[in-house]
Amino acid sequence: RGRVERLQLKNNAFGMIGAAALFAEPRPVVINPAWPRLTNLLLRGTPIGPDGYPQLCGAITAKHMPQLQTLHLENTGMGDIGARLVFSALGCLPTLSLLNLSLNPFGEEGLAPLQHKPMARTHLVVAGLKELHMLAMPGMNKKAWQFLGRTAVLITQAAVLPSQPLC
């Protein structure tokens, strides 16, 4: 795992068990990242579902993927729980420039970590994020899209300011 730069696992059926095998770590404290050179993670069409996201996001927040630049999670059955976990973990990916969440059935509840709370360090700040793909999102209603639009402005404004990692 230590030499892998691109991991393309699209359209597999390994689900939560596969996610746990790939991303769960037996120890909570990371001495050496499990995926230190990984820059591209492609899970498109792999139904890890909401139960697989704790392992993936746990690996992200434990800094197992410090060089990750692109994260493709489209059509993975994310749901609101998975979306909350992903948005909460994004602050731990300082080099992330592309995030694709298309074709996932999450809505307004999944966007909860994006809510800006004054004096809190819980809002999303990914200074290098240049592309956020969210196409064909069946769970997103008008209110959710409006909220995401307002949040994108806050993210853009925060990206020009010096920020500290949220991890």
CSV table of C-alpha atoms in Angstrom, one decimal:
chain,number,residue,atom,x,y,z
A,1,ARG,CA,0.0,0.0,0.0
A,2,GLY,CA,2.8,2.4,0.7
A,3,ARG,CA,3.8,2.8,-2.9
A,4,VAL,CA,0.3,3.1,-4.5
A,5,GLU,CA,-0.5,6.5,-6.0
A,6,ARG,CA,-3.7,5.7,-7.9
A,7,LEU,CA,-6.3,3.3,-6.6
A,8,GLN,CA,-9.1,2.6,-9.2
A,9,LEU,CA,-11.8,0.3,-7.8
A,10,LYS,CA,-14.8,1.4,-9.8
A,11,ASN,CA,-17.8,-0.8,-10.3
A,12,ASN,CA,-16.8,-3.4,-7.7
A,13,ALA,CA,-19.2,-5.1,-5.3
A,14,PHE,CA,-17.1,-5.3,-2.2
A,15,GLY,CA,-19.3,-3.1,-0.1
A,16,MET,CA,-18.7,-2.4,3.5
A,17,ILE,CA,-16.5,-5.5,4.0
A,18,GLY,CA,-14.1,-4.4,1.3
A,19,ALA,CA,-14.0,-0.8,2.6
A,20,ALA,CA,-13.1,-2.2,6.0
A,21,ALA,CA,-10.4,-4.4,4.5
A,22,LEU,CA,-8.9,-1.5,2.6
A,23,PHE,CA,-9.2,1.4,5.0
A,24,ALA,CA,-9.8,0.2,8.6
A,25,GLU,CA,-6.7,0.2,10.8
A,26,PRO,CA,-6.1,-1.9,13.9
A,27,ARG,CA,-4.5,1.0,15.8
A,28,PRO,CA,-6.1,4.4,16.4
A,29,VAL,CA,-2.8,6.4,16.3
A,30,VAL,CA,-1.0,6.6,13.0
A,31,ILE,CA,2.8,6.5,13.0
A,32,ASN,CA,3.1,5.8,9.3
A,33,PRO,CA,0.3,6.6,6.9
A,34,ALA,CA,-1.2,3.4,5.3
A,35,TRP,CA,-1.5,5.2,1.9
A,36,PRO,CA,1.2,7.8,2.0
A,37,ARG,CA,1.5,8.3,-1.8
A,38,LEU,CA,-2.1,7.9,-2.8
A,39,THR,CA,-3.2,10.9,-4.9
A,40,ASN,CA,-6.3,9.5,-6.7
A,41,LEU,CA,-9.0,7.3,-5.2
A,42,LEU,CA,-11.7,6.1,-7.6
A,43,LEU,CA,-14.6,4.2,-6.0
A,44,ARG,CA,-17.2,5.2,-8.7
A,45,GLY,CA,-20.1,2.6,-8.9
A,46,THR,CA,-18.8,0.6,-5.9
A,47,PRO,CA,-21.7,0.3,-3.5
A,48,ILE,CA,-19.9,0.8,-0.2
A,49,GLY,CA,-23.0,2.3,1.2
A,50,PRO,CA,-23.4,4.3,4.4
A,51,ASP,CA,-21.9,1.5,6.5
A,52,GLY,CA,-18.6,1.6,4.6
A,53,TYR,CA,-18.0,5.3,5.0
A,54,PRO,CA,-16.9,5.2,8.6
A,55,GLN,CA,-13.9,3.1,7.5
A,56,LEU,CA,-13.0,5.4,4.6
A,57,CYS,CA,-13.5,8.6,6.5
A,58,GLY,CA,-11.7,7.2,9.5
A,59,ALA,CA,-8.7,6.6,7.3
A,60,ILE,CA,-8.9,10.1,6.0
A,61,THR,CA,-9.2,11.7,9.5
A,62,ALA,CA,-6.4,9.5,10.8
A,63,LYS,CA,-4.2,11.1,8.0
A,64,HIS,CA,-3.7,7.8,6.1
A,65,MET,CA,-4.0,9.6,2.8
A,66,PRO,CA,-2.1,12.9,3.2
A,67,GLN,CA,-1.4,13.4,-0.5
A,68,LEU,CA,-5.0,12.7,-1.8
A,69,GLN,CA,-5.8,15.1,-4.7
A,70,THR,CA,-8.9,13.5,-6.3
A,71,LEU,CA,-11.7,11.6,-4.6
A,72,HIS,CA,-14.3,10.0,-6.8
A,73,LEU,CA,-17.3,8.7,-4.8
A,74,GLU,CA,-20.0,8.9,-7.3
A,75,ASN,CA,-22.8,6.3,-7.3
A,76,THR,CA,-21.6,4.6,-4.1
A,77,GLY,CA,-24.9,4.7,-2.2
A,78,MET,CA,-23.6,7.3,0.2
A,79,GLY,CA,-26.8,8.6,1.8
A,80,ASP,CA,-26.9,11.3,4.4
A,81,ILE,CA,-24.7,9.5,6.9
A,82,GLY,CA,-22.0,9.0,4.4
A,83,ALA,CA,-22.2,12.6,3.2
A,84,ARG,CA,-21.9,13.9,6.7
A,85,LEU,CA,-18.8,11.8,7.3
A,86,VAL,CA,-17.2,12.8,4.0
A,87,PHE,CA,-17.9,16.5,4.5
A,88,SER,CA,-16.6,16.3,8.1
A,89,ALA,CA,-13.4,14.6,6.9
A,90,LEU,CA,-12.5,17.0,4.1
A,91,GLY,CA,-10.6,19.4,6.3
A,92,CYS,CA,-8.1,16.5,6.7
A,93,LEU,CA,-7.3,16.5,3.0
A,94,PRO,CA,-5.2,19.6,2.4
A,95,THR,CA,-4.2,18.7,-1.1
A,96,LEU,CA,-7.7,17.7,-2.3
A,97,SER,CA,-8.6,19.5,-5.6
A,98,LEU,CA,-11.5,17.4,-6.9
A,99,LEU,CA,-14.4,15.7,-5.1
A,100,ASN,CA,-17.1,13.9,-7.1
A,101,LEU,CA,-20.2,13.0,-5.1
A,102,SER,CA,-22.6,12.6,-8.1
A,103,LEU,CA,-25.4,10.1,-8.3
A,104,ASN,CA,-25.6,9.7,-4.5
A,105,PRO,CA,-29.0,9.8,-2.6
A,106,PHE,CA,-28.2,12.3,0.1
A,107,GLY,CA,-29.9,15.6,0.7
A,108,GLU,CA,-30.0,18.5,3.1
A,109,GLU,CA,-29.2,16.3,6.2
A,110,GLY,CA,-26.0,15.2,4.5
A,111,LEU,CA,-24.9,18.8,4.2
A,112,ALA,CA,-25.0,19.5,7.9
A,113,PRO,CA,-21.2,19.6,8.4
A,114,LEU,CA,-21.1,22.5,6.0
A,115,GLN,CA,-23.0,24.8,8.3
A,116,HIS,CA,-20.8,27.7,9.3
A,117,LYS,CA,-20.9,28.1,13.1
A,118,PRO,CA,-19.1,31.2,14.3
A,119,MET,CA,-16.3,30.5,16.8
A,120,ALA,CA,-16.4,26.8,15.8
A,121,ARG,CA,-13.9,24.8,13.9
A,122,THR,CA,-16.5,22.6,12.3
A,123,HIS,CA,-17.0,24.3,8.9
A,124,LEU,CA,-15.5,23.0,5.7
A,125,VAL,CA,-12.2,24.6,4.7
A,126,VAL,CA,-10.4,22.9,1.8
A,127,ALA,CA,-8.2,25.6,0.4
A,128,GLY,CA,-7.2,23.7,-2.7
A,129,LEU,CA,-10.7,22.3,-3.7
A,130,LYS,CA,-11.3,23.5,-7.3
A,131,GLU,CA,-14.0,21.1,-8.4
A,132,LEU,CA,-17.0,19.7,-6.6
A,133,HIS,CA,-19.1,17.4,-8.8
A,134,MET,CA,-22.7,16.7,-7.7
A,135,LEU,CA,-24.7,15.7,-10.8
A,136,ALA,CA,-28.0,13.8,-10.8
A,137,MET,CA,-28.6,14.1,-7.0
A,138,PRO,CA,-32.0,12.7,-6.3
A,139,GLY,CA,-32.1,13.6,-2.6
A,140,MET,CA,-31.3,17.3,-3.1
A,141,ASN,CA,-34.2,19.7,-3.0
A,142,LYS,CA,-34.3,23.4,-3.8
A,143,LYS,CA,-33.5,24.3,-0.2
A,144,ALA,CA,-30.5,22.0,-0.1
A,145,TRP,CA,-29.1,23.4,-3.4
A,146,GLN,CA,-29.5,27.0,-2.1
A,147,PHE,CA,-27.7,26.1,1.1
A,148,LEU,CA,-24.9,24.5,-0.9
A,149,GLY,CA,-24.7,27.6,-3.0
A,150,ARG,CA,-24.3,29.8,0.1
A,151,THR,CA,-21.8,27.4,1.6
A,152,ALA,CA,-19.7,27.5,-1.6
A,153,VAL,CA,-19.3,31.2,-1.2
A,154,LEU,CA,-18.1,30.8,2.3
A,155,ILE,CA,-15.7,28.0,1.2
A,156,THR,CA,-14.3,30.3,-1.6
A,157,GLN,CA,-13.9,33.2,0.9
A,158,ALA,CA,-12.2,30.9,3.4
A,159,ALA,CA,-9.9,29.5,0.8
A,160,VAL,CA,-8.2,32.9,0.2
A,161,LEU,CA,-7.5,33.2,3.9
A,162,PRO,CA,-4.7,31.4,5.7
A,163,SER,CA,-6.3,28.4,7.4
A,164,GLN,CA,-5.2,25.8,9.8
A,165,PRO,CA,-6.0,22.1,9.2
A,166,LEU,CA,-9.1,20.9,11.0
A,167,CYS,CA,-7.5,17.5,11.9
